[in-house]
Amino acid sequence: GQNIDQPTEMTATEGAIVQINCTYQTSGFNGLFWYQQHAGEAPTFLSYNVLDGLEEKGRFSSFLSRSKGYSYLLLKELQMKDSASYLCAAIRMDSSYKLIFGSGTRLLVRP
Amino acid sequence: DVKVTQSSRYLVKRTGEKVFLECVQDMDHENMFWYRQDPGLGLRLIYFSYDVKMKEKGDIPEGYSVSREKKERFSLILESASTNQTSMYLCASSLEQGADEQYFGPGTRLTVT
């Protein structure tokens, strides 16, 4: 089967660091995306990992361990505007490529 | 900048009506997708298309059909709307298959009464 798990909600303080975890089980795994979605808006791309390790992009980093079926998104120097939902999505390859999304983690950044 | 537009932000329809949701992208992308997003369930793929006149079923195609007559336009059709199709519908497009980011439209919140 296929399953993607991430926490439903997290709260953090402005200026702090937060790590959002994602575990996945999917056949034909071919990489993992993170998207950000502000309330009432479209998801926007944050990162993509296909190989094990850490990808850093400014304040945001994403990590992947294929052997453990695990990824995390690390947000540093949190800002109020980082309050949003963060969606983990695995690429599944069977007859074609498909994205399988987790239900998202709602992050609230407090002053 | 890639732009994906959807015909309506909010739509209210009655049970049994035929509903058309339109999506247009302006970046000559090959691939287009329709998802629905429900609380606690995340985004679920309904249908996708990798070329004009081509369509493939996603994970939840029942009750839906699609049409792609032109590269830039991908339509989702609810043949006979039901209350369990009340949801947020998101269209997306991407240039390449597989490991290419998808660009999403703003969504259509459909309510079926």
CSV table of C-alpha atoms in Angstrom, one decimal:
chain,number,residue,atom,x,y,z
A,1,GLY,CA,0.0,0.0,0.0
A,2,GLN,CA,1.0,3.6,0.2
A,3,ASN,CA,0.9,5.9,3.1
A,4,ILE,CA,2.3,9.3,4.0
A,5,ASP,CA,2.3,10.5,7.6
A,6,GLN,CA,3.0,13.9,9.0
A,7,PRO,CA,1.9,15.6,12.2
A,8,THR,CA,-1.4,17.5,11.9
A,9,GLU,CA,-0.3,20.7,13.8
A,10,MET,CA,2.8,22.3,15.2
A,11,THR,CA,3.4,25.5,17.0
A,12,ALA,CA,6.7,27.4,17.2
A,13,THR,CA,8.0,30.8,18.2
A,14,GLU,CA,9.2,33.6,15.9
A,15,GLY,CA,12.9,33.3,15.4
A,16,ALA,CA,13.1,29.7,16.4
A,17,ILE,CA,13.8,26.5,14.3
A,18,VAL,CA,11.2,23.9,13.6
A,19,GLN,CA,11.4,20.5,12.0
A,20,ILE,CA,8.4,18.9,10.3
A,21,ASN,CA,8.7,15.2,9.9
A,22,CYS,CA,7.2,13.0,7.2
A,23,THR,CA,7.3,9.2,6.9
A,24,TYR,CA,6.2,7.4,3.8
A,25,GLN,CA,5.5,4.0,2.5
A,26,THR,CA,5.0,3.8,-1.3
A,27,SER,CA,5.9,1.4,-4.0
A,28,GLY,CA,7.9,2.8,-6.9
A,29,PHE,CA,9.2,5.6,-4.8
A,30,ASN,CA,11.0,8.2,-7.0
A,31,GLY,CA,11.6,11.3,-4.8
A,32,LEU,CA,9.9,13.6,-2.4
A,33,PHE,CA,8.5,17.1,-2.6
A,34,TRP,CA,7.6,19.7,0.1
A,35,TYR,CA,5.0,22.3,-0.7
A,36,GLN,CA,3.8,25.3,1.3
A,37,GLN,CA,0.2,26.3,1.4
A,38,HIS,CA,-1.1,29.5,3.0
A,39,ALA,CA,-4.7,29.4,4.0
A,40,GLY,CA,-7.0,29.9,1.0
A,41,GLU,CA,-4.1,29.8,-1.4
A,42,ALA,CA,-2.5,27.4,-3.9
A,43,PRO,CA,0.3,25.1,-2.8
A,44,THR,CA,3.7,26.4,-3.8
A,45,PHE,CA,6.9,24.4,-4.3
A,46,LEU,CA,9.6,24.4,-1.6
A,47,SER,CA,11.9,21.6,-2.2
A,48,TYR,CA,12.6,18.2,-3.9
A,49,ASN,CA,14.8,15.4,-2.7
A,50,VAL,CA,15.6,12.2,-4.6
A,51,LEU,CA,18.9,11.2,-3.1
A,52,ASP,CA,19.7,10.7,0.6
A,53,GLY,CA,20.9,13.8,2.4
A,54,LEU,CA,20.2,17.4,3.1
A,55,GLU,CA,19.2,20.0,0.5
A,56,GLU,CA,19.5,23.6,1.8
A,57,LYS,CA,17.7,26.6,0.3
A,58,GLY,CA,18.0,29.7,2.3
A,59,ARG,CA,16.0,29.4,5.6
A,60,PHE,CA,14.5,26.1,4.5
A,61,SER,CA,16.2,22.7,4.3
A,62,SER,CA,14.9,19.3,3.4
A,63,PHE,CA,16.3,15.9,4.3
A,64,LEU,CA,15.6,12.5,2.9
A,65,SER,CA,16.5,9.0,4.0
A,66,ARG,CA,15.3,6.5,1.4
A,67,SER,CA,16.2,3.5,3.5
A,68,LYS,CA,14.1,4.7,6.4
A,69,GLY,CA,11.3,6.1,4.4
A,70,TYR,CA,11.7,9.4,6.2
A,71,SER,CA,12.0,13.1,5.3
A,72,TYR,CA,11.9,16.3,7.2
A,73,LEU,CA,11.6,20.0,6.4
A,74,LEU,CA,13.6,22.3,8.6
A,75,LEU,CA,12.6,26.0,8.9
A,76,LYS,CA,15.1,28.3,10.5
A,77,GLU,CA,14.7,31.9,11.8
A,78,LEU,CA,11.0,31.5,11.8
A,79,GLN,CA,8.9,34.5,10.6
A,80,MET,CA,5.2,35.1,11.2
A,81,LYS,CA,4.6,34.7,7.4
A,82,ASP,CA,5.8,31.0,7.8
A,83,SER,CA,2.5,30.2,9.4
A,84,ALA,CA,1.0,27.9,6.8
A,85,SER,CA,0.4,24.2,6.0
A,86,TYR,CA,3.4,22.2,4.8
A,87,LEU,CA,2.6,19.3,2.5
A,88,CYS,CA,4.8,16.3,2.0
A,89,ALA,CA,4.4,14.5,-1.3
A,90,ALA,CA,6.1,11.3,-2.6
A,91,ILE,CA,6.5,10.5,-6.3
A,92,ARG,CA,5.1,7.1,-7.1
A,93,MET,CA,6.1,5.5,-10.4
A,94,ASP,CA,3.9,2.7,-11.7
A,95,SER,CA,2.6,3.1,-15.2
A,96,SER,CA,3.3,6.8,-14.9
A,97,TYR,CA,4.4,9.3,-12.3
A,98,LYS,CA,2.0,10.4,-9.6
A,99,LEU,CA,2.3,12.5,-6.5
A,100,ILE,CA,0.9,11.0,-3.3
A,101,PHE,CA,0.3,13.8,-0.7
A,102,GLY,CA,0.2,13.6,3.0
A,103,SER,CA,-2.6,15.4,4.8
A,104,GLY,CA,-0.3,18.4,5.6
A,105,THR,CA,1.1,19.9,8.8
A,106,ARG,CA,-0.4,23.2,9.9
A,107,LEU,CA,2.3,25.4,11.4
A,108,LEU,CA,1.5,28.3,13.7
A,109,VAL,CA,4.3,30.8,14.4
A,110,ARG,CA,3.7,32.8,17.5
A,111,PRO,CA,5.4,36.1,18.4
B,1,ASP,CA,6.0,33.3,-14.2
B,2,VAL,CA,3.8,30.2,-14.6
B,3,LYS,CA,0.2,31.0,-14.3
B,4,VAL,CA,-2.5,28.5,-13.7
B,5,THR,CA,-6.0,29.9,-13.6
B,6,GLN,CA,-9.3,28.2,-12.7
B,7,SER,CA,-12.6,29.4,-14.0
B,8,SER,CA,-14.2,30.0,-10.6
B,9,ARG,CA,-13.1,30.5,-7.0
B,10,TYR,CA,-16.5,29.5,-5.5
B,11,LEU,CA,-19.3,27.5,-7.1
B,12,VAL,CA,-22.6,26.3,-5.7
B,13,LYS,CA,-24.5,23.6,-7.5
B,14,ARG,CA,-27.4,21.3,-6.9
B,15,THR,CA,-27.3,17.6,-6.6
B,16,GLY,CA,-27.6,16.0,-10.0
B,17,GLU,CA,-26.3,19.0,-12.0
B,18,LYS,CA,-23.6,18.6,-14.5
B,19,VAL,CA,-20.6,20.7,-13.4
B,20,PHE,CA,-17.6,21.9,-15.5
B,21,LEU,CA,-14.4,23.1,-13.8
B,22,GLU,CA,-12.0,24.7,-16.2
B,23,CYS,CA,-8.2,25.1,-15.8
B,24,VAL,CA,-5.9,27.0,-18.1
B,25,GLN,CA,-2.1,27.3,-17.9
B,26,ASP,CA,0.0,29.7,-19.9
B,27,MET,CA,3.5,28.1,-19.9
B,28,ASP,CA,3.1,25.4,-22.6
B,29,HIS,CA,3.3,22.6,-20.0
B,30,GLU,CA,2.7,19.1,-21.2
B,31,ASN,CA,1.2,17.7,-18.0
B,32,MET,CA,-1.9,18.8,-16.2
B,33,PHE,CA,-3.6,17.4,-13.1
B,34,TRP,CA,-6.8,17.7,-11.1
B,35,TYR,CA,-6.9,17.1,-7.4
B,36,ARG,CA,-9.4,17.5,-4.6
B,37,GLN,CA,-8.4,18.7,-1.2
B,38,ASP,CA,-10.4,17.7,1.9
B,39,PRO,CA,-9.5,18.3,5.6
B,40,GLY,CA,-7.5,15.5,7.0
B,41,LEU,CA,-7.2,13.8,3.7
B,42,GLY,CA,-4.7,16.0,1.9
B,43,LEU,CA,-4.7,16.3,-1.9
B,44,ARG,CA,-5.9,13.3,-3.8
B,45,LEU,CA,-5.4,12.9,-7.5
B,46,ILE,CA,-8.5,12.6,-9.6
B,47,TYR,CA,-7.3,12.6,-13.2
B,48,PHE,CA,-4.2,13.7,-15.1
B,49,SER,CA,-3.1,14.2,-18.7
B,50,TYR,CA,0.3,14.0,-20.2
B,51,ASP,CA,-0.7,15.2,-23.7
B,52,VAL,CA,-3.6,16.6,-25.6
B,53,LYS,CA,-6.5,14.3,-25.8
B,54,MET,CA,-4.8,11.9,-23.4
B,55,LYS,CA,-6.1,11.2,-19.9
B,56,GLU,CA,-5.3,8.8,-17.1
B,57,LYS,CA,-7.2,8.0,-14.0
B,58,GLY,CA,-5.7,9.0,-10.7
B,59,ASP,CA,-6.6,7.5,-7.3
B,60,ILE,CA,-10.2,8.7,-7.1
B,61,PRO,CA,-11.7,9.0,-10.6
B,62,GLU,CA,-15.2,7.7,-9.8
B,63,GLY,CA,-17.9,10.3,-10.5
B,64,TYR,CA,-15.5,12.5,-12.6
B,65,SER,CA,-14.4,12.7,-16.2
B,66,VAL,CA,-11.9,15.1,-17.9
B,67,SER,CA,-11.3,16.6,-21.3
B,68,ARG,CA,-8.1,18.0,-22.8
B,69,GLU,CA,-8.8,19.3,-26.3
B,70,LYS,CA,-6.0,21.9,-26.2
B,71,LYS,CA,-2.6,21.8,-24.6
B,72,GLU,CA,-3.3,24.7,-22.3
B,73,ARG,CA,-6.8,23.7,-21.1
B,74,PHE,CA,-7.9,20.8,-18.9
B,75,SER,CA,-11.5,20.5,-17.8
B,76,LEU,CA,-12.9,18.4,-14.9
B,77,ILE,CA,-16.5,17.3,-15.4
B,78,LEU,CA,-18.9,16.1,-12.7
B,79,GLU,CA,-21.5,14.3,-14.7
B,80,SER,CA,-24.1,14.3,-11.9
B,81,ALA,CA,-22.9,16.2,-8.9
B,82,SER,CA,-23.4,14.7,-5.5
B,83,THR,CA,-23.0,16.1,-2.0
B,84,ASN,CA,-19.9,14.0,-1.3
B,85,GLN,CA,-18.2,15.9,-4.1
B,86,THR,CA,-18.3,19.1,-2.1
B,87,SER,CA,-14.6,20.0,-1.9
B,88,MET,CA,-11.8,22.2,-2.9
B,89,TYR,CA,-10.6,21.4,-6.4
B,90,LEU,CA,-7.1,22.2,-7.4
B,91,CYS,CA,-5.6,22.1,-10.9
B,92,ALA,CA,-1.9,21.8,-11.5
B,93,SER,CA,0.5,21.7,-14.4
B,94,SER,CA,4.2,20.7,-14.9
B,95,LEU,CA,6.6,20.8,-17.7
B,96,GLU,CA,8.1,17.3,-17.3
B,97,GLN,CA,6.8,14.1,-16.0
B,98,GLY,CA,8.1,12.8,-12.7
B,99,ALA,CA,10.4,14.9,-10.7
B,100,ASP,CA,9.2,18.2,-11.8
B,101,GLU,CA,7.5,20.7,-9.6
B,102,GLN,CA,3.8,21.2,-10.1
B,103,TYR,CA,2.3,24.7,-10.4
B,104,PHE,CA,-1.1,24.9,-8.8
B,105,GLY,CA,-4.1,27.1,-9.6
B,106,PRO,CA,-5.9,29.0,-6.8
B,107,GLY,CA,-8.6,26.4,-6.4
B,108,THR,CA,-12.3,26.2,-6.8
B,109,ARG,CA,-14.4,25.6,-3.7
B,110,LEU,CA,-17.4,23.6,-4.9
B,111,THR,CA,-20.4,23.2,-2.7
B,112,VAL,CA,-23.1,20.7,-3.8
B,113,THR,CA,-26.4,21.1,-2.1
